[in-house]
C-alpha cells in the first residue's frame, strides 16, 4: 500500500490519478504538522473576527457585495447562503474519477494551512474518498474565477449533509449515507463554505487526468506510427538518432528513439540504406523510376516532430499542475506567522487554462497525424500494394469481389472524430467574460479548457484505436512474419480481442476493445517499452 500525503506540499499528479481511479491500494495520510497548520490558521480567523474588522467573505458579502459588512454572529449562516445560491450547475455529471480527484485536490489545498477552515472540513473530504462517497457534480457553470464556485458548491453541500451522492451504485441523500457510515456532516462556520468553493480544484482535477492520459497517448501514437510504417513498407531511417540530434527537442528525440526501438528487427520498415539498396541502379541511364520511395510522406516521416511536441508540452504542463494542486487557491488567506489576513486572487486559474489550451492543441495534432496515416493505409493509391480499404484479397471473379468495403466506414468515422477533436482545440482563454456586476471582470475559463482537453484526449484515443485496427488489418494482408518483435506483440494482443475483418461487419465493438487496451496500459505493456517515461 502506498500512502498519499495530504499536507499541501507533497501531492503528485500520479497520486491524483491513482486515487481517482479505483482498484489501487492507497492510504490517505494527513500529517500532524499539516493539521497543526490548519488549526493555527483557523484560530487566527476566529481571533480576527472577534476584533470586528471586515474580512472578505467572512464578515462581508461576496464579490461585488463586499461593501456589505455583517455582524460576526451572522458569519456561519452566510456560508450556507453562499453554497445554496451557487447550486445552479447544468449539463452532464462529472465522471466519478473527476469527482475523486476534486475531493483529493481540495483537501490537499486546504491542508496547506492558510484557508482558515475547520480541520473537520479536510477530515470529511478524506472520509468521502475512503468510503467512495461521491457528490453529484454538474460539469457546467464555472468560469474559473472566482474559482470553480458552482461545481465545488455541490461538494460543499454534500459535506454539509445536503443534496445527493453516489454511493455503492445508488443515488442517495448525503445525510443518509453519512449517518450509515457514522460520519458527522460539517456544521459550517465562518469561511468554511468559501474555503471549499473558492478554488481551482475542479478544473485541476480535469486537467490532471487529461494530462496523465495524454502522456500515455504520446507513446501510443508512436506505437500506431510504427505499425503504419511497417504496413506501408516505410523507411525507419527517418527515426535515426543523427537526424533528431541536429534538432534536439527532448520530446522529438524521445519519440524518434521510441520508434527506433519499436521497429528494431523489422523486415518491412527498413533502414534508409536498405531502402536505397532495394532500388535498381541507373546503370548509365538518364532517368529511372524507383521501385521503393526513399522518403515517406510527412505523417510518417515527421511523426516524432508531432508526438514530440505533445511530450514536451506535457513536461511543462506537469510542472504547472503540480504547483496548482499544492497551492492555496482560495481567498482570503490567513498568515498565522504575522497574524494578518490577506485578500488576493489565487483562485484565478490562469496557469491551468493556459496549460489546457496548449495541451488541447498538441493532442488534437496527434489525432490529425494518425488520421492522415489511416488515409494512407486505406487508399490503394498510397498504400504500396495493399487492397482498397484493406478488404480481403479475392481471386478472379469470385462472388465476394466488389461486395465488401472493409475500412471505408472506419476512415469516415475517424475523420469525424478528428474533426471534433480539432474543433474543441480552440483556446478558451480568450473567451473571458465580465461577470458578477463587473467584479469578476476578467475570468480564466479554466474548467471549460480542462473539460475540452479531456474530451480531446478521449477522441484521440478513439482515433488511435481505429488507426491501430487498420494497421493490424494491413499487416495481416502484408504478412506478419516480417514484423519487428515489439510490433508483432502489439498485433498479437489486438488479435486476442478483435479478429481479422474477413467480411463487412459492424466494428464499433472493435474500437471499444482497442480503446480499452489503450486506457488500461495493456497496449503499451505489450511493447516492452512501457517503463520509459520520455
XYZ file of C-alpha atoms in Angstrom:
534
model
C 0.000 0.000 0.000
C 1.289 3.428 -0.925
C 0.383 6.358 1.305
C -0.700 9.611 -0.287
C 0.386 12.510 1.915
C -2.141 15.320 2.352
C -0.046 18.280 3.505
C -0.497 20.919 0.789
C 3.035 20.388 -0.453
C 3.707 16.776 -1.478
C 0.839 15.684 -3.736
C 1.878 14.439 -7.182
C -0.083 14.087 -10.395
C 0.378 10.329 -10.234
C -1.088 10.378 -6.716
C -4.168 12.149 -8.034
C -4.595 9.687 -10.897
C -4.128 6.708 -8.566
C -6.718 7.936 -6.053
C -9.139 8.943 -8.813
C -9.129 5.552 -10.494
C -10.433 2.708 -8.328
C -8.684 -0.577 -7.724
C -5.472 0.816 -6.218
C -4.457 0.122 -2.598
C -3.802 3.568 -1.192
C -3.720 5.233 2.189
C -4.569 8.897 2.725
C -2.367 10.442 5.442
C -2.901 13.933 6.847
C 0.281 14.528 8.891
C 0.214 16.170 12.333
C 2.282 19.112 11.110
C -0.309 19.884 8.440
C -3.156 19.531 10.919
C -1.420 21.978 13.251
C -1.050 24.491 10.423
C -4.770 24.204 9.683
C -5.616 24.782 13.355
C -3.345 27.857 13.606
C -4.984 29.351 10.538
C -8.462 28.728 11.912
C -7.518 30.186 15.333
C -6.245 33.342 13.661
C -9.506 33.640 11.715
C -11.549 33.439 14.897
C -9.304 35.994 16.612
C -9.658 38.449 13.725
C -13.425 38.009 13.589
C -13.553 38.929 17.260
C -11.928 42.306 16.546
C -14.950 43.341 14.492
C -12.896 44.218 11.404
C -14.382 43.483 7.980
C -12.918 40.286 6.478
C -13.860 39.489 2.914
C -16.365 36.660 2.611
C -16.265 36.110 6.354
C -17.927 39.211 7.744
C -18.727 40.808 4.379
C -20.805 39.788 1.394
C -19.269 38.090 -1.613
C -17.875 39.589 -4.807
C -19.432 42.933 -5.631
C -21.355 42.666 -2.338
C -18.112 43.056 -0.375
C -19.333 46.506 0.706
C -21.984 44.851 2.889
C -20.490 44.108 6.300
C -22.354 41.759 8.648
C -22.167 41.100 12.369
C -19.882 38.222 13.408
C -22.926 36.342 14.685
C -24.159 36.006 11.075
C -20.867 34.721 9.679
C -21.686 30.998 9.857
C -25.131 31.397 8.286
C -23.563 33.429 5.487
C -21.555 30.357 4.442
C -24.694 28.263 3.964
C -26.200 31.000 1.800
C -23.009 31.094 -0.281
C -23.259 27.399 -1.073
C -27.006 27.393 -1.634
C -27.188 30.217 -4.156
C -24.486 28.618 -6.304
C -26.328 25.301 -6.705
C -27.233 26.039 -10.311
C -24.959 23.744 -12.309
C -26.101 22.237 -15.589
C -25.028 19.631 -18.100
C -23.766 16.094 -17.568
C -22.484 14.994 -14.194
C -18.714 14.932 -13.767
C -17.338 11.371 -14.031
C -16.560 9.549 -10.797
C -12.795 9.784 -11.326
C -13.001 13.562 -11.747
C -15.027 13.888 -8.537
C -12.496 11.769 -6.624
C -9.648 13.895 -7.962
C -11.535 17.054 -6.988
C -12.050 15.853 -3.403
C -8.366 14.948 -3.079
C -7.027 18.186 -4.549
C -9.382 20.344 -2.470
C -8.391 18.521 0.726
C -4.722 18.976 -0.120
C -5.039 22.682 -0.911
C -6.849 23.321 2.385
C -4.270 21.209 4.243
C -1.641 23.773 3.307
C -2.975 25.679 6.306
C -3.775 29.161 5.001
C -7.526 28.967 4.458
C -8.928 29.312 7.970
C -11.306 26.348 7.687
C -12.154 23.882 10.451
C -9.983 20.753 10.462
C -13.196 18.727 10.192
C -13.676 20.004 6.637
C -10.484 18.310 5.469
C -11.221 15.226 7.536
C -14.630 14.710 5.926
C -13.263 15.262 2.412
C -10.825 12.416 3.070
C -13.569 10.267 4.609
C -15.603 10.728 1.429
C -12.633 9.381 -0.515
C -12.022 6.473 1.847
C -15.651 5.353 1.576
C -16.056 6.405 -2.079
C -18.938 8.746 -1.315
C -19.134 10.936 -4.414
C -21.132 14.173 -4.604
C -23.110 14.514 -7.811
C -21.432 17.459 -9.536
C -22.722 19.022 -12.800
C -19.897 19.908 -15.174
C -21.130 23.319 -16.339
C -21.426 26.678 -14.638
C -17.892 27.748 -13.695
C -15.835 30.485 -15.369
C -12.692 29.552 -13.440
C -12.537 32.682 -11.266
C -13.530 33.253 -8.513
C -12.558 29.599 -8.525
C -14.849 26.762 -9.545
C -17.707 28.136 -7.483
C -20.657 26.247 -8.948
C -19.229 22.692 -9.184
C -17.431 22.931 -5.850
C -20.681 24.027 -4.186
C -22.050 20.544 -4.842
C -19.064 19.157 -2.920
C -19.588 21.608 -0.065
C -23.308 20.904 0.024
C -22.672 17.172 0.442
C -20.187 17.806 3.251
C -22.883 19.856 4.976
C -25.163 16.815 4.759
C -27.324 18.188 1.949
C -28.024 17.106 -1.628
C -27.361 13.728 -3.191
C -24.325 11.484 -3.551
C -23.412 8.352 -5.463
C -22.648 5.518 -3.071
C -22.195 1.863 -3.994
C -24.049 2.224 -7.268
C -27.018 4.123 -5.836
C -28.069 7.758 -5.766
C -28.863 8.596 -2.160
C -29.321 11.633 0.109
C -25.961 12.683 1.515
C -27.402 12.818 5.045
C -28.497 9.174 4.882
C -25.120 7.925 3.666
C -23.245 9.923 6.302
C -25.493 8.518 9.012
C -24.996 4.956 7.732
C -21.217 5.395 7.831
C -21.228 7.071 11.247
C -19.849 10.302 9.805
C -20.893 13.729 11.043
C -21.726 16.441 8.494
C -19.724 19.640 8.707
C -21.561 22.363 10.604
C -20.140 25.329 8.709
C -18.532 28.203 10.498
C -17.169 31.425 9.041
C -15.060 30.852 5.867
C -15.773 27.096 5.604
C -18.052 27.409 2.580
C -15.770 29.919 0.892
C -12.721 27.763 1.612
C -14.375 24.806 -0.083
C -15.651 26.507 -3.225
C -13.282 29.404 -3.859
C -10.534 27.384 -5.552
C -9.357 25.725 -8.752
C -9.696 22.086 -7.675
C -12.428 21.064 -10.126
C -10.536 22.493 -13.106
C -7.318 20.973 -11.820
C -8.962 17.544 -11.470
C -9.992 17.501 -15.127
C -6.570 18.868 -16.082
C -4.532 16.303 -14.165
C -6.484 13.349 -15.539
C -6.327 14.725 -19.089
C -2.585 15.218 -18.788
C -1.920 11.723 -17.408
C -3.902 10.186 -20.272
C -2.195 12.462 -22.794
C 1.217 11.295 -21.569
C 0.176 7.727 -22.274
C -1.262 8.764 -25.625
C 2.049 10.271 -26.755
C 3.633 6.813 -26.507
C 0.594 5.094 -28.037
C 0.968 7.417 -31.045
C 4.493 6.061 -31.536
C 3.153 2.504 -31.486
C 0.483 3.375 -34.038
C 3.092 5.072 -36.241
C 5.399 2.051 -36.041
C 2.568 -0.248 -37.163
C 1.728 2.097 -40.035
C 5.376 2.334 -41.076
C 5.543 -1.440 -41.399
C 2.176 -1.763 -43.105
C 3.165 0.888 -45.674
C 6.706 -0.506 -46.217
C 8.183 2.620 -44.726
C 11.677 3.917 -44.108
C 12.634 3.653 -40.457
C 15.764 5.611 -41.211
C 13.572 8.699 -40.721
C 13.864 7.993 -36.990
C 17.664 7.707 -36.943
C 19.161 9.479 -33.939
C 21.522 11.587 -36.084
C 18.599 13.445 -37.651
C 16.947 14.289 -34.373
C 20.139 15.184 -32.533
C 20.516 18.047 -35.017
C 17.218 19.498 -33.726
C 17.363 18.222 -30.175
C 13.956 18.969 -28.717
C 13.629 16.458 -25.887
C 10.219 15.158 -26.878
C 11.214 14.738 -30.529
C 14.342 12.836 -29.522
C 12.326 10.590 -27.214
C 9.664 9.834 -29.806
C 12.228 9.044 -32.505
C 14.170 6.787 -30.131
C 10.956 5.011 -29.125
C 10.072 4.437 -32.776
C 13.558 3.076 -33.403
C 13.152 0.539 -30.609
C 9.670 -0.457 -31.736
C 10.834 -1.070 -35.305
C 14.125 -2.750 -34.473
C 14.270 -6.061 -36.338
C 11.553 -5.240 -38.862
C 11.905 -6.519 -42.393
C 9.005 -4.353 -43.552
C 10.073 -0.888 -42.394
C 13.718 -0.828 -43.444
C 16.742 1.326 -42.577
C 17.494 4.038 -45.103
C 20.440 2.269 -46.729
C 18.365 -0.869 -47.288
C 15.551 1.186 -48.809
C 18.043 2.787 -51.184
C 19.629 -0.567 -51.935
C 16.289 -2.149 -52.851
C 16.112 0.026 -55.964
C 17.774 -0.728 -59.275
C 20.816 1.382 -60.182
C 20.591 3.733 -63.179
C 23.488 1.929 -64.882
C 24.207 4.875 -67.128
C 20.568 5.647 -67.978
C 19.467 9.275 -67.801
C 16.289 8.502 -65.881
C 14.755 5.718 -63.850
C 11.772 5.006 -61.635
C 12.376 3.942 -58.045
C 10.598 0.749 -57.039
C 10.516 1.935 -53.423
C 10.414 5.585 -52.403
C 13.335 6.672 -50.259
C 11.150 9.176 -48.373
C 7.816 8.570 -46.675
C 5.007 11.084 -46.543
C 5.024 13.586 -43.714
C 2.534 11.759 -41.476
C 5.154 9.008 -41.119
C 8.398 10.905 -41.605
C 7.500 13.762 -39.269
C 5.692 11.720 -36.617
C 8.375 12.388 -33.947
C 8.019 16.091 -34.606
C 4.290 15.874 -33.819
C 4.267 13.408 -30.916
C 7.398 15.106 -29.598
C 5.550 18.404 -29.240
C 2.945 16.618 -27.118
C 5.671 15.084 -24.936
C 7.344 18.453 -24.409
C 4.033 20.197 -23.731
C 3.217 17.620 -21.064
C 6.588 18.195 -19.419
C 5.910 21.837 -18.579
C 2.186 21.289 -18.040
C 3.059 18.711 -15.368
C 5.125 21.295 -13.507
C 2.394 23.907 -13.582
C -0.272 21.464 -12.439
C 1.848 20.102 -9.622
C 2.229 23.649 -8.346
C -1.526 24.191 -8.668
C -2.596 21.106 -6.707
C -0.221 22.050 -3.862
C -1.338 25.674 -3.590
C -3.710 27.755 -1.508
C -6.163 28.774 -4.214
C -8.885 30.482 -2.174
C -9.402 33.966 -0.784
C -8.820 35.422 1.753
C -5.748 33.693 3.174
C -4.624 33.781 6.801
C -0.953 34.163 7.703
C -0.548 32.649 11.153
C 3.068 33.825 11.380
C 2.277 37.520 11.002
C -1.252 37.376 12.376
C -2.667 39.006 9.249
C -5.376 38.227 6.727
C -4.687 38.824 3.008
C -7.183 39.366 0.204
C -5.971 38.335 -3.239
C -6.774 36.327 -6.335
C -5.178 32.882 -6.130
C -8.492 31.437 -7.303
C -7.692 32.736 -10.799
C -6.831 29.595 -12.758
C -4.675 31.281 -15.388
C -1.970 28.634 -15.364
C -4.497 25.826 -15.605
C -6.273 27.345 -18.603
C -3.039 28.149 -20.441
C -1.780 24.623 -19.806
C -5.004 23.047 -21.032
C -5.331 25.269 -24.091
C -1.805 24.211 -25.067
C -2.422 20.550 -24.300
C -5.582 20.594 -26.413
C -3.678 21.736 -29.488
C -0.871 19.217 -29.023
C -3.238 16.268 -28.540
C -5.514 17.281 -31.420
C -2.455 17.475 -33.665
C -1.684 13.842 -32.806
C -5.257 12.911 -33.746
C -4.743 14.632 -37.085
C -1.435 12.806 -37.600
C -2.991 9.377 -37.015
C -5.979 10.211 -39.193
C -3.595 11.079 -42.054
C -1.766 7.784 -41.553
C -5.090 5.952 -41.731
C -5.885 7.651 -45.019
C -2.626 6.300 -46.457
C -3.454 2.800 -45.234
C -6.906 2.562 -46.814
C -6.258 4.331 -50.114
C -4.881 1.967 -52.757
C -3.186 4.919 -54.491
C -0.869 5.343 -51.490
C -0.718 2.064 -49.557
C 2.001 0.350 -51.572
C 0.127 -2.637 -52.919
C -2.448 -3.235 -50.225
C -6.088 -3.618 -51.191
C -8.672 -0.859 -51.435
C -9.958 -0.108 -47.937
C -7.983 -3.131 -46.689
C -10.592 -5.647 -47.876
C -9.514 -9.306 -48.008
C -7.881 -10.310 -51.261
C -10.119 -12.142 -53.738
C -9.072 -14.051 -56.808
C -10.558 -13.816 -60.282
C -14.288 -13.275 -60.484
C -15.119 -14.647 -57.027
C -18.617 -13.884 -55.782
C -17.223 -11.776 -52.884
C -15.400 -9.418 -55.233
C -16.855 -5.905 -55.094
C -19.282 -6.638 -52.254
C -17.089 -5.620 -49.326
C -15.822 -2.187 -48.333
C -13.560 -3.037 -45.390
C -12.333 0.033 -43.566
C -14.080 2.657 -45.700
C -16.626 3.388 -42.966
C -13.937 3.344 -40.295
C -11.995 6.015 -42.160
C -15.105 8.202 -42.316
C -15.711 7.737 -38.585
C -12.062 8.516 -37.839
C -12.258 11.684 -39.894
C -15.327 12.762 -37.898
C -13.602 12.086 -34.571
C -10.531 14.015 -35.683
C -12.619 16.962 -36.835
C -14.369 17.058 -33.472
C -11.030 16.996 -31.657
C -9.710 19.833 -33.810
C -12.916 21.823 -33.281
C -12.525 21.722 -29.490
C -8.834 22.705 -29.679
C -9.566 26.424 -29.913
C -8.406 28.433 -26.880
C -10.871 29.011 -24.057
C -8.639 31.664 -22.507
C -9.680 34.342 -24.980
C -13.359 33.972 -24.119
C -13.055 35.655 -20.739
C -16.355 37.264 -19.718
C -17.128 40.065 -17.296
C -19.424 38.583 -14.654
C -20.979 39.333 -11.276
C -21.621 43.085 -11.576
C -18.188 43.634 -13.152
C -16.395 42.438 -10.024
C -15.264 39.266 -11.769
C -14.449 41.322 -14.846
C -11.576 39.101 -16.027
C -12.009 35.330 -15.615
C -9.923 32.344 -16.664
C -12.370 29.867 -18.287
C -10.112 27.079 -16.971
C -12.855 24.499 -16.369
C -14.029 24.788 -19.969
C -10.487 24.345 -21.276
C -9.821 21.411 -18.956
C -13.069 19.668 -19.861
C -12.301 20.183 -23.548
C -8.796 18.808 -23.073
C -10.168 15.636 -21.535
C -12.684 15.307 -24.364
C -9.957 15.728 -26.989
C -7.845 13.060 -25.283
C -10.805 10.655 -25.346
C -11.483 11.407 -29.016
C -7.815 10.887 -29.873
C -7.786 7.559 -28.046
C -10.620 6.516 -30.375
C -8.737 7.807 -33.414
C -5.677 5.827 -32.320
C -7.808 2.706 -31.866
C -9.163 2.912 -35.414
C -5.716 3.547 -36.876
C -4.269 0.586 -34.948
C -7.099 -1.669 -36.115
C -6.474 -0.639 -39.715
C -2.719 -1.115 -39.398
C -3.208 -4.596 -37.941
C -5.568 -5.443 -40.808
C -2.988 -4.151 -43.281
C -0.249 -6.187 -41.651
C -2.350 -9.332 -41.870
C -2.684 -8.651 -45.594
C 1.029 -7.863 -45.872
C 2.195 -10.815 -43.735
C 3.061 -10.546 -40.061
C 6.114 -12.772 -40.174
C 8.430 -9.895 -41.122
C 7.238 -7.541 -38.378
C 9.531 -6.323 -35.619
C 9.211 -8.346 -32.390
C 7.681 -5.438 -30.448
C 5.109 -4.505 -33.049
C 4.288 -8.171 -33.605
C 3.464 -8.408 -29.897
C 1.049 -5.494 -30.248
C -0.579 -7.125 -33.264
C -0.935 -10.393 -31.349
C -2.558 -8.599 -28.405
C -5.060 -6.846 -30.660
C -5.927 -10.156 -32.279
C -6.784 -11.636 -28.876
C -9.620 -9.104 -28.725
C -10.527 -8.371 -32.338
C -10.460 -10.794 -35.281
C -9.300 -10.050 -38.805
C -12.031 -8.384 -40.848
C -12.701 -11.059 -43.471
C -16.093 -9.627 -44.495
C -18.075 -6.458 -43.866
C -19.373 -6.371 -40.288
C -20.036 -3.854 -37.527
C -16.836 -2.622 -35.927
C -17.965 -0.330 -33.120
C -17.177 -3.097 -30.649
C -13.700 -3.463 -32.180
C -12.999 0.201 -31.496
C -14.160 -0.132 -27.890
C -11.905 -3.158 -27.349
C -8.776 -1.354 -28.547
C -9.660 1.832 -26.656
C -9.831 -0.333 -23.541
C -6.369 -1.759 -24.326
C -5.039 1.791 -24.661
C -6.620 3.120 -21.471
C -5.626 0.114 -19.365
C -1.990 0.393 -20.435
C -2.040 -3.134 -21.878
C -1.208 -1.959 -25.389
C 1.952 -0.191 -24.251
C 2.860 -3.056 -21.937
C 2.860 -5.433 -24.916
C 5.728 -3.466 -26.482
C 8.039 -3.923 -23.520
C 8.778 -0.174 -23.580
C 6.105 0.820 -21.024
C 8.615 1.787 -18.364
C 10.160 4.578 -20.421
C 8.987 7.999 -19.331
C 10.392 10.031 -22.194
